[in-house]
Short mmCIF file of C-alpha atoms and ligand atoms in Angstrom, two decimals:
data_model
loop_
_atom_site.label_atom_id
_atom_site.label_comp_id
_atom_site.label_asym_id
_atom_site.label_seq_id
_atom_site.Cartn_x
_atom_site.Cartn_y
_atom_site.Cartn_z
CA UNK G 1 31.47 -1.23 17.70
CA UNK G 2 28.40 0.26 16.69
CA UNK G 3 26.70 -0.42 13.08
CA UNK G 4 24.44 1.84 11.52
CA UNK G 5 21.84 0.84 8.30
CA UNK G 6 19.20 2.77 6.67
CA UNK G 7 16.63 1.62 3.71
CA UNK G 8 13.76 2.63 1.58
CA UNK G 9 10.86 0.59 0.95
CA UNK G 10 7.69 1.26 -1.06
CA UNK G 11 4.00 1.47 -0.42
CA UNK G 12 1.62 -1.28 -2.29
CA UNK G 13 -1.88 -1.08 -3.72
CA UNK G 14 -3.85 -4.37 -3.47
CA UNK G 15 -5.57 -5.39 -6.55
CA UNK G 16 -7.13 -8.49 -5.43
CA UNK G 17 -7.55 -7.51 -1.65
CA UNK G 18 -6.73 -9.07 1.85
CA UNK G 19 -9.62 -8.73 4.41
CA UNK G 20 -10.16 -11.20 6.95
CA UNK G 21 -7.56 -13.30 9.47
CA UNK G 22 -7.66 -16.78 9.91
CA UNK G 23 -5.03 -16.11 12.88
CA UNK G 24 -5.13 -12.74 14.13
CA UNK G 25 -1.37 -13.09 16.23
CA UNK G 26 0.60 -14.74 13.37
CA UNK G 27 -2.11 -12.45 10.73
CA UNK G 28 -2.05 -15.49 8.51
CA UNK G 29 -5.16 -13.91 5.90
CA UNK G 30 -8.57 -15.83 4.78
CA UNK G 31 -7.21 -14.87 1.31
CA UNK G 32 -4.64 -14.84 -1.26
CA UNK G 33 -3.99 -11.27 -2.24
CA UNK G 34 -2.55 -9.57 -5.10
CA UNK G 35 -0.84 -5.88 -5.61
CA UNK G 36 1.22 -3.42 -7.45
CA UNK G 37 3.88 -2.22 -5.37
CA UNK G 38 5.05 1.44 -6.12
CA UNK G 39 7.51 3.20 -7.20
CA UNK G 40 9.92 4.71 -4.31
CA UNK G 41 10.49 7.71 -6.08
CA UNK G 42 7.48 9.18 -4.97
CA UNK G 43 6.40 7.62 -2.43
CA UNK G 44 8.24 5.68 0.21
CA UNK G 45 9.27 5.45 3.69
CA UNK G 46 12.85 5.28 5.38
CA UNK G 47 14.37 3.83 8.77
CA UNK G 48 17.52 3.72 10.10
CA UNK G 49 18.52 1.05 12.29
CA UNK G 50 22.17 1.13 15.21
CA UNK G 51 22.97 -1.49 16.77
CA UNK G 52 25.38 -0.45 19.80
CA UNK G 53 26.46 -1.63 22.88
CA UNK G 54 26.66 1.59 23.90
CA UNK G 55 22.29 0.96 24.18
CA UNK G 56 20.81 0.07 27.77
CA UNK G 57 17.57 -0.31 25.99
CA UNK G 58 15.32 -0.72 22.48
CA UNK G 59 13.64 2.68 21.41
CA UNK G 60 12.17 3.63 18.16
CA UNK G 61 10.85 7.44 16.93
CA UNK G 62 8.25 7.44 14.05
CA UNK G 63 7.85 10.37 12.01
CA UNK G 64 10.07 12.30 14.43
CA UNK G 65 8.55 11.26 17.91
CA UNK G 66 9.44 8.46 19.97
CA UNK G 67 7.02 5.58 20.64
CA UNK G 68 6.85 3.32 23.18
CA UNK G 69 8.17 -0.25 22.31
CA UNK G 70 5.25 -2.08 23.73
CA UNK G 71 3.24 -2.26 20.75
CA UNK G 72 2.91 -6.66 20.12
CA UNK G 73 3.51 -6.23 16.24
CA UNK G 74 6.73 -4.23 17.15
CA UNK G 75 8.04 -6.95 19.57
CA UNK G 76 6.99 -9.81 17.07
CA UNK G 77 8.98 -8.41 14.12
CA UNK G 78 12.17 -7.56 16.59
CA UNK G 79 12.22 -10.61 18.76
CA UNK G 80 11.17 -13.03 15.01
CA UNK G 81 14.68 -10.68 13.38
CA UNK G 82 16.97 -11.56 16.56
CA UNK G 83 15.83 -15.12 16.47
CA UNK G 84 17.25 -15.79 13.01
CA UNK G 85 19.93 -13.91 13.55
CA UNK G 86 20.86 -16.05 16.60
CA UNK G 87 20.08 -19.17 14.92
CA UNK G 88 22.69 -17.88 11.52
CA UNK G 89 25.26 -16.33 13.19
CA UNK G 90 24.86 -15.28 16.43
CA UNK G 91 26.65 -12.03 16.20
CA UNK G 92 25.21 -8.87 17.53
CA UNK G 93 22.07 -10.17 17.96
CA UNK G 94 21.64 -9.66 21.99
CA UNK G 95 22.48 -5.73 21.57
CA UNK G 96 20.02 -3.52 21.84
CA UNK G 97 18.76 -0.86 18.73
CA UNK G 98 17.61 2.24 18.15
CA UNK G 99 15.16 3.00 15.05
CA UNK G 100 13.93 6.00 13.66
CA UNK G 101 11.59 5.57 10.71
CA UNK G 102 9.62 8.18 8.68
CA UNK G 103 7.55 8.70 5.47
CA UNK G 104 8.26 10.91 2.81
CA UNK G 105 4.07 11.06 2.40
CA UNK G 106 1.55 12.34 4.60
CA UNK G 107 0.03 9.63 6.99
CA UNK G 108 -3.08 11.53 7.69
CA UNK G 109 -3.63 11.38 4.07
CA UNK G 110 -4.61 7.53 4.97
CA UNK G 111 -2.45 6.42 2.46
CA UNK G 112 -1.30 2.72 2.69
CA UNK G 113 1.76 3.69 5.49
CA UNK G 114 1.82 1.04 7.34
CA UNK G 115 2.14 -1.75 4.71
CA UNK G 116 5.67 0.69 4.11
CA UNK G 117 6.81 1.60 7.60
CA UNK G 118 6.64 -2.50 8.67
CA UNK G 119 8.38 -3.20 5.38
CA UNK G 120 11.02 -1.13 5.51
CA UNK G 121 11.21 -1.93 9.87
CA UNK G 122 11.48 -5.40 8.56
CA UNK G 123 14.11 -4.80 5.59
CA UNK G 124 16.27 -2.72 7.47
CA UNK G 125 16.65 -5.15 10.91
CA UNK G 126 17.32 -7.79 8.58
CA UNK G 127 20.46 -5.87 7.00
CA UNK G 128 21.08 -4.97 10.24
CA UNK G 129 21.29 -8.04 12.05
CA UNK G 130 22.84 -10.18 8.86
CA UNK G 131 19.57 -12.27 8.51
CA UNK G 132 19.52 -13.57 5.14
CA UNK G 133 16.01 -15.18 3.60
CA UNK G 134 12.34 -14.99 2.98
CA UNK G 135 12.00 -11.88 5.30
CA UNK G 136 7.67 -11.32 3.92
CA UNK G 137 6.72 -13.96 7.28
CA UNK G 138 8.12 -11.19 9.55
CA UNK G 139 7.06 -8.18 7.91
CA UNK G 140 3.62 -9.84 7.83
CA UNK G 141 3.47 -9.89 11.80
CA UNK G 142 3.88 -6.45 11.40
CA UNK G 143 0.86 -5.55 9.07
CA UNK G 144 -0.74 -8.40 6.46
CA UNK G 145 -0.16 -5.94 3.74
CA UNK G 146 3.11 -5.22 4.93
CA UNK G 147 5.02 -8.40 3.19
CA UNK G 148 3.88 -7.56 -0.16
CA UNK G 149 6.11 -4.54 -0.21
CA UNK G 150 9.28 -6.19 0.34
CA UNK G 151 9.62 -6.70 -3.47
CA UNK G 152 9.09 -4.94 -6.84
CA UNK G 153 6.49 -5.26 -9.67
CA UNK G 154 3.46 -7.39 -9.07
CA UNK G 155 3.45 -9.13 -5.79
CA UNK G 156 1.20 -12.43 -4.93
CA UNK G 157 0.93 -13.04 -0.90
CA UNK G 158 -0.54 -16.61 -0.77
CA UNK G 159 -2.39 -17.29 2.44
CA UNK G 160 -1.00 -20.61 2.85
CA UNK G 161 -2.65 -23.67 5.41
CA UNK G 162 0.04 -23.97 7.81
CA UNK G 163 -0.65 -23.44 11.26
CA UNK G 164 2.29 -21.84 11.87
CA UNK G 165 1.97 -19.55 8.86
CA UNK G 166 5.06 -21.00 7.25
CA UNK G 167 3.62 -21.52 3.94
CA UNK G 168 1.96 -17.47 4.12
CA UNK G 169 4.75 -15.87 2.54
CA UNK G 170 4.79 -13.24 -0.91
CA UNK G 171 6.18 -13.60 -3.77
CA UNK G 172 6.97 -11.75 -7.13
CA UNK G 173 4.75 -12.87 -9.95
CA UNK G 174 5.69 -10.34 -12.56
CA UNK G 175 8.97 -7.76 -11.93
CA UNK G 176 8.54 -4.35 -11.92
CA UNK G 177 9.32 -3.85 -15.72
CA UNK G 178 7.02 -6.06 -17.28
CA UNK G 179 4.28 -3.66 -17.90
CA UNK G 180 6.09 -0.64 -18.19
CA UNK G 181 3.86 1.98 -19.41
CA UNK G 182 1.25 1.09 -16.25
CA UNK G 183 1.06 4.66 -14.51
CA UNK G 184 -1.07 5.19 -10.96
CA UNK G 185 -2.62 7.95 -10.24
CA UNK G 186 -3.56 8.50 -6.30
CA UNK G 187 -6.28 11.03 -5.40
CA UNK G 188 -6.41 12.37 -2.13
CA UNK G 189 -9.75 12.76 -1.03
CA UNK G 190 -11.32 15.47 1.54
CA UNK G 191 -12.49 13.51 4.60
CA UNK G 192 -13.36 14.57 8.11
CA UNK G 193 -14.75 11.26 9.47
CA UNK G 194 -12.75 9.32 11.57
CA UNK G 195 -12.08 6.02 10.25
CA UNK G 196 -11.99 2.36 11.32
CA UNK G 197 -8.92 1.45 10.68
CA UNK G 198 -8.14 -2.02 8.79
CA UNK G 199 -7.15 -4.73 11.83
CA UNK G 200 -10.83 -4.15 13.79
CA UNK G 201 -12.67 -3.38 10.69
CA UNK G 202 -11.60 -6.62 8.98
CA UNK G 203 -12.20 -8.58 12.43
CA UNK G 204 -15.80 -7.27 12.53
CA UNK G 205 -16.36 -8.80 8.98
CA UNK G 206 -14.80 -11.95 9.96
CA UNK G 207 -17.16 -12.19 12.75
CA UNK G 208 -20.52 -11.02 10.78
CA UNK G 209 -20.15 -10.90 7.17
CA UNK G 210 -21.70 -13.58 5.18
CA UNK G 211 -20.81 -12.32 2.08
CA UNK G 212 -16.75 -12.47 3.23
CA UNK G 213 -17.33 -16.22 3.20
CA UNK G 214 -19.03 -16.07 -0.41
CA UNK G 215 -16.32 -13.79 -1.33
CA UNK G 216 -13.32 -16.10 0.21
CA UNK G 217 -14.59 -19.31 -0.89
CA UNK G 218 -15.99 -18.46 -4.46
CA UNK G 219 -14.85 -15.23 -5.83
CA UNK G 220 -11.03 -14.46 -4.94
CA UNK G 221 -9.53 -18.35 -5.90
CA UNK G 222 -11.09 -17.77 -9.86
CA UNK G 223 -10.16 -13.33 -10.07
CA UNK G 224 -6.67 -14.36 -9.09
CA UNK G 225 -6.02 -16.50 -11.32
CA UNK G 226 -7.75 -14.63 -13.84
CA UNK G 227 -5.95 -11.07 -12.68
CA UNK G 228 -2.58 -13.06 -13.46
CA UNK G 229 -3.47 -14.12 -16.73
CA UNK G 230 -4.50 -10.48 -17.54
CA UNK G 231 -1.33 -9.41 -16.37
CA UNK G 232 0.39 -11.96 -17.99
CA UNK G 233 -0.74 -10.76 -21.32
CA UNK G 234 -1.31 -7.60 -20.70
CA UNK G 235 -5.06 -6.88 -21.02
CA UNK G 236 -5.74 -3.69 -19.81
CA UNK G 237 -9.43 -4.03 -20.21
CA UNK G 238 -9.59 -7.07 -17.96
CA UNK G 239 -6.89 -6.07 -15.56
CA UNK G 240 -9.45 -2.97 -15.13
CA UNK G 241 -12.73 -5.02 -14.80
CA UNK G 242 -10.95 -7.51 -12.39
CA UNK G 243 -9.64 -4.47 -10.32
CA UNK G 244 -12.64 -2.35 -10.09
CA UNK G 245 -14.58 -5.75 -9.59
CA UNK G 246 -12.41 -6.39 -6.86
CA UNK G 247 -12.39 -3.09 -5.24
CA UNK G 248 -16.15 -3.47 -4.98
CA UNK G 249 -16.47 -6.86 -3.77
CA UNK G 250 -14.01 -5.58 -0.64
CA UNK G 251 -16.34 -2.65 -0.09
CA UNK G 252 -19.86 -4.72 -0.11
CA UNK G 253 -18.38 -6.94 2.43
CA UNK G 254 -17.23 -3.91 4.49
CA UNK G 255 -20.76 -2.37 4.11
CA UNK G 256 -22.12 -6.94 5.20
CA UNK G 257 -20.10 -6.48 7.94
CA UNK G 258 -22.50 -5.67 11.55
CA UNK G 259 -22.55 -2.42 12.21
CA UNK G 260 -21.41 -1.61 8.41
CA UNK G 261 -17.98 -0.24 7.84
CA UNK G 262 -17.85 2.74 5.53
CA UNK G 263 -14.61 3.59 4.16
CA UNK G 264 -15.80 5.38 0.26
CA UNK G 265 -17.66 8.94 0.62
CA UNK G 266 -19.65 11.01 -1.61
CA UNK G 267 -16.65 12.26 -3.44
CA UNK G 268 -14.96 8.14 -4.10
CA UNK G 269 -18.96 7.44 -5.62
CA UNK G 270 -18.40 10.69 -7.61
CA UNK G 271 -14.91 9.22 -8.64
CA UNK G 272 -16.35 5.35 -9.77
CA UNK G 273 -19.11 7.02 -11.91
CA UNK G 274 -16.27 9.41 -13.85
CA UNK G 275 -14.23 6.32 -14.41
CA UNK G 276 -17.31 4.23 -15.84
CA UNK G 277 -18.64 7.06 -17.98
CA UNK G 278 -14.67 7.90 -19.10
CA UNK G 279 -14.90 4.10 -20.00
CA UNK G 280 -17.80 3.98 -22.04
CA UNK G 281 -17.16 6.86 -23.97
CA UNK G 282 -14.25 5.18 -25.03
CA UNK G 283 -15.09 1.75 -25.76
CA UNK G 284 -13.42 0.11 -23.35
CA UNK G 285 -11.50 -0.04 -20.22
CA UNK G 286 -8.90 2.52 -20.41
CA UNK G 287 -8.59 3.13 -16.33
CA UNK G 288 -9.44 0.94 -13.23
CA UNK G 289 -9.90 2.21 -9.73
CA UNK G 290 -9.58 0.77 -6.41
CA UNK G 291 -10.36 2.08 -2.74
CA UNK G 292 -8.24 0.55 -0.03
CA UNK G 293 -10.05 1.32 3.86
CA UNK G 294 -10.43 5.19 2.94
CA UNK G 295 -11.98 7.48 0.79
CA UNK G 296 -8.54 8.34 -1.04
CA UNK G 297 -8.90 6.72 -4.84
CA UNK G 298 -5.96 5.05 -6.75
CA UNK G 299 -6.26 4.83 -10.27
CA UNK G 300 -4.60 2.59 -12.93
CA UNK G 301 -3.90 3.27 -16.09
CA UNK G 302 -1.64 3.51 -19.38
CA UNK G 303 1.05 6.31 -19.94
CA UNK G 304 -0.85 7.25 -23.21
CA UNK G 305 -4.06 8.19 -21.17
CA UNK G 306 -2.25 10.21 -17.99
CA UNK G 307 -2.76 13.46 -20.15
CA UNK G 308 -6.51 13.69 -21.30
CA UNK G 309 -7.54 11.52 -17.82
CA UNK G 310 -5.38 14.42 -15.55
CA UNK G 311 -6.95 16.94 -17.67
CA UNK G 312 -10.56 15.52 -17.41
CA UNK G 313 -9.75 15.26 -13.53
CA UNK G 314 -9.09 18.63 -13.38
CA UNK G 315 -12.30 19.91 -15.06
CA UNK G 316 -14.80 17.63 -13.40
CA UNK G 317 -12.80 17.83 -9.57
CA UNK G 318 -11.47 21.11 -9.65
CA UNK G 319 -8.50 22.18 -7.53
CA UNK G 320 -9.33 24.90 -4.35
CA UNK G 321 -6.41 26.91 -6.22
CA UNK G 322 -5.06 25.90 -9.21
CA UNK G 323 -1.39 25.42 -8.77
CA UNK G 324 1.35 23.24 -8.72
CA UNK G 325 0.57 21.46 -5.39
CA UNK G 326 -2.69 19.50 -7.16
CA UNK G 327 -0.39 17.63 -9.80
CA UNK G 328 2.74 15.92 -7.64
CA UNK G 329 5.29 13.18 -8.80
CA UNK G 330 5.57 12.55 -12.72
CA UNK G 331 5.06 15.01 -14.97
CA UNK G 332 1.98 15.35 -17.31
CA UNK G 333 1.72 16.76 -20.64
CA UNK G 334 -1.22 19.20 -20.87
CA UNK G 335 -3.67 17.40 -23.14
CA UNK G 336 -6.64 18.97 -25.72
CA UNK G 337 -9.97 17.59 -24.21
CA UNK G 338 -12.00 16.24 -27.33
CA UNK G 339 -15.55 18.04 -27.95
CA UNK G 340 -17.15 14.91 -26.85
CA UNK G 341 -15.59 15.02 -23.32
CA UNK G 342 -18.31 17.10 -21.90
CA UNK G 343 -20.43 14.17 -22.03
CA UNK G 344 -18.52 13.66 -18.88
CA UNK G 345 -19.95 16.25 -16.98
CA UNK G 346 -23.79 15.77 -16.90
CA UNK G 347 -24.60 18.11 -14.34
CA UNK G 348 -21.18 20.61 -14.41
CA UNK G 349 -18.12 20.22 -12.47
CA UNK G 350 -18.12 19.21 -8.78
CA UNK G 351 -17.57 21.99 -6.38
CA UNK G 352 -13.86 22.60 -5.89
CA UNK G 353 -11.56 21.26 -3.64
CA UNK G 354 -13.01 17.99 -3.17
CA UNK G 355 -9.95 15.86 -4.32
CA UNK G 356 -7.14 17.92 -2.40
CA UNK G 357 -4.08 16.62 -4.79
CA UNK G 358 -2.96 13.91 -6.66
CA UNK G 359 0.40 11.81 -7.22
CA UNK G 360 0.98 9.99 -10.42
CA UNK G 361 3.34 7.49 -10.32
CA UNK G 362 4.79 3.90 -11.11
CA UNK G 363 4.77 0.35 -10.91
CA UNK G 364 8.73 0.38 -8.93
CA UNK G 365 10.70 -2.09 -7.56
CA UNK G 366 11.37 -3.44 -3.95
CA UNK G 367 13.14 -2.39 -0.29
CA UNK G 368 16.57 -0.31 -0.85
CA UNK G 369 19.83 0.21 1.18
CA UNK G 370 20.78 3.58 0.68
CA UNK G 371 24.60 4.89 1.15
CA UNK G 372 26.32 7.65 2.95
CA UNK G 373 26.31 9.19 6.03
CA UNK G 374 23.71 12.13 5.26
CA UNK G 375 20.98 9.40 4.73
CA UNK G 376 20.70 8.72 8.48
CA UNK G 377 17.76 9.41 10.56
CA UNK G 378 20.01 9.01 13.67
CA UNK G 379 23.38 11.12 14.04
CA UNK G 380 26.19 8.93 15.70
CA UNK G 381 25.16 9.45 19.09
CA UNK G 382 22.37 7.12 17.97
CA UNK G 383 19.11 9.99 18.40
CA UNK G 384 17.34 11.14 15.85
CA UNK G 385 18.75 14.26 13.73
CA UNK G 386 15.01 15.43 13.79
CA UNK G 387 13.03 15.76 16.47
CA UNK G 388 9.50 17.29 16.84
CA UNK G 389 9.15 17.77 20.56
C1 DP6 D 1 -7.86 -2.77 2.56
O1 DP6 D 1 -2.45 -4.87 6.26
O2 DP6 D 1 -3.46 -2.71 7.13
O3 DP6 D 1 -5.54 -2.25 2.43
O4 DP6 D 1 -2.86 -6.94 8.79
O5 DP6 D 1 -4.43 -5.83 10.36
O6 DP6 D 1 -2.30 -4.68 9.71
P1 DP6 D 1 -3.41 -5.62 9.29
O7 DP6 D 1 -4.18 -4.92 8.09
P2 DP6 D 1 -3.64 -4.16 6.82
O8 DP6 D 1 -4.89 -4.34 5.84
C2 DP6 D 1 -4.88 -3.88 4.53
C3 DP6 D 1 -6.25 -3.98 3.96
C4 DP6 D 1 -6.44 -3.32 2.61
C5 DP6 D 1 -6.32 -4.34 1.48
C6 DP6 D 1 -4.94 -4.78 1.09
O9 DP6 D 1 -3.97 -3.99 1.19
O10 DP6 D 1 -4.83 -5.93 0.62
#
């Protein structure tokens, strides 16, 4: 008999961030690493898993095109699933699947997809196969990041001493409701230049950044501990220093690292300097940015300030066309800028289209099962329903 599962599982946004591997096959990380995972409403990828024994072999399709199953961090998560499974209850476990996984957000846009697709790979086996458990020391062999969006809220990976990475698992530190009136605002930035992506960039530091060393030893312990106590109380203004701090710190180690990695452009400098001068004129910190290995920004900030900081976007990064494609996900009220706004554009608005669109959203909660037959990726043959050839 065949079995058939499909799940949802959100991206995350590091606010205390993971760079550097102390094992690169089990990616056990230098660092503890905190994040905010979001909410699946906008953002979010899907898989189906079958299990049949109809199946001569294991095949996946990603975003509508099948892959070949050779990729290690593929294997690892599979063969780590069908181990437990064996070792609980044996059943099904030797059968071969099909998966078929997509995002509902554009990967090119270099948004954090993987840290989603190897959750939600991880989430769904696991239904799949009955495995019951700390599933975040699979999804990690998938990508680091990937762990810390198998649950809601406020997520802590710890980076653990183990060899065997046993102790480098996630955990929730606050649930998704605790701060309910955070709001996140992503900006998708123009960019042409072909990036480095994460795994060699962070190896490269490993291997020549002296400041990663400062940064693992000294810095991270003290902000994470601090970061939770902000969050604990819920002190915006330090949550924001510790962020954008944070952020930073990540970036000087990229640009440390021999030759430099450069992930921020023109238009992400263009975006730190609105945010400090939006601070200032206000007294204190009312939004925080951080920059994960792109350009793209994601912003943090209160439900009270989405109106005047969406409409002060707007003026100082205007749209190409102004339209309904620039604002997606949550609604914003249109907001009066005050007089004393303009102080936030020194020199005039930047030229237009140089953030593309943005997506306000939440702080949301974990990995879903979803029911019915219509939310499939694969129709009961076991192939996906769509295929780009
Ligand atoms: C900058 O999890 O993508 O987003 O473990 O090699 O797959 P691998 O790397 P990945 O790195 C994410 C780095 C980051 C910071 C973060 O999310 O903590």
């Amino acid at each position: 008999m065949a079995s058939i599962v499909t799940c949802i599982a959100p991206v995350n946004i590091a606010v205390i961030k993971y760079w550097g591997k102390r094992d690169e096959k089990l990616i056990l990380p230098l660092n503890d690493s905190l994040s905010a995972t979001l909410s699946t409403e906008q953002m979010h990828a899907k898989t189906t898993v079958m299990i049949s024994p109809n199946f001569t072999k294991d095949r996946i399709w990603l975003n509508g095109k099948e892959e070949s199953f050779e990729n290690p961090r593929l294997v690892a998560c599979l063969r780590e699933i069908r181990k437990r499974a064996t070792s609980k209850n044996g059943k099904n476990c030797e059968l071969k699947v099909h998966i078929c996984s997509e995002n509902n957000f554009p990967t090119a846009a270099g948004l954090a997809s993987s840290a989603a697709g190897y959750a939600c790979l991880v989430y769904t086996l696991g239904k799949a196969f009955g495995v019951e458990g700390d599933l975040t020391s699979i999804a990690r062999q998938g990508s680091g990041s990937a762990c810390r969006s198998l649950m809601g809220g406020f997520v802590r990976w710890m980076k653990g001493t183990q060899n065997d990475g046993s102790d480098s698992i996630a955990e929730q530190v606050f649930h998704e409701n605790h701060w309910a009136d955070m709001r996140v605002l992503i900006l998708v930035v123009s960019d042409s230049r072909k990036k480095v992506s994460s795994t060699s960039g962070m190896q490269l530091s490993v291997k020549t950044s002296d400041l990663l060393k400062h940064r693992v030893q000294n810095v991270v312990p003290q902000r994470t501990k601090e970061m939770i106590q902000a969050l604990e109380s819920k002190c915006f203004h330090t949550f924001a220093e510790l962020t954008m701090r944070d952020s930073s710190s990540f970036h000087a180690v990229c640009l440390d690292t021999y030759p430099p990695a450069v992930y921020m452009n023109d238009v992400s400098h263009s975006i730190v300097d609105f945010v400090h001068r939006y601070n200032k004129l206000k007294g204190s910190n009312k939004v925080a940015y951080t920059f994960d290995a792109g350009p793209n920004a994601c912003l943090f900030l209160l439900e009270e300030d989405v109106p005047e900081v969406v409409g002060l976007i707007k003026a100082v990064f205007p749209p190409h066309v102004e339209g309904k494609t620039f604002m997606r996900g949550l609604p914003v009220e249109n907001a009066v800028i005050q007089q004393d706004m303009d102080l936030l554009l020194p020199s005039g608005p930047h030229e237009a289209g140089m953030i593309k669109y943005v997506i306000h959203t939440k702080v949301g909660s974990g990995p879903k099962t979803l029911d019915g037959k219509n939310c499939h990726l694969l129709n009961d043959e076991g192939l996906p329903k769509n295929l780009i050839s």
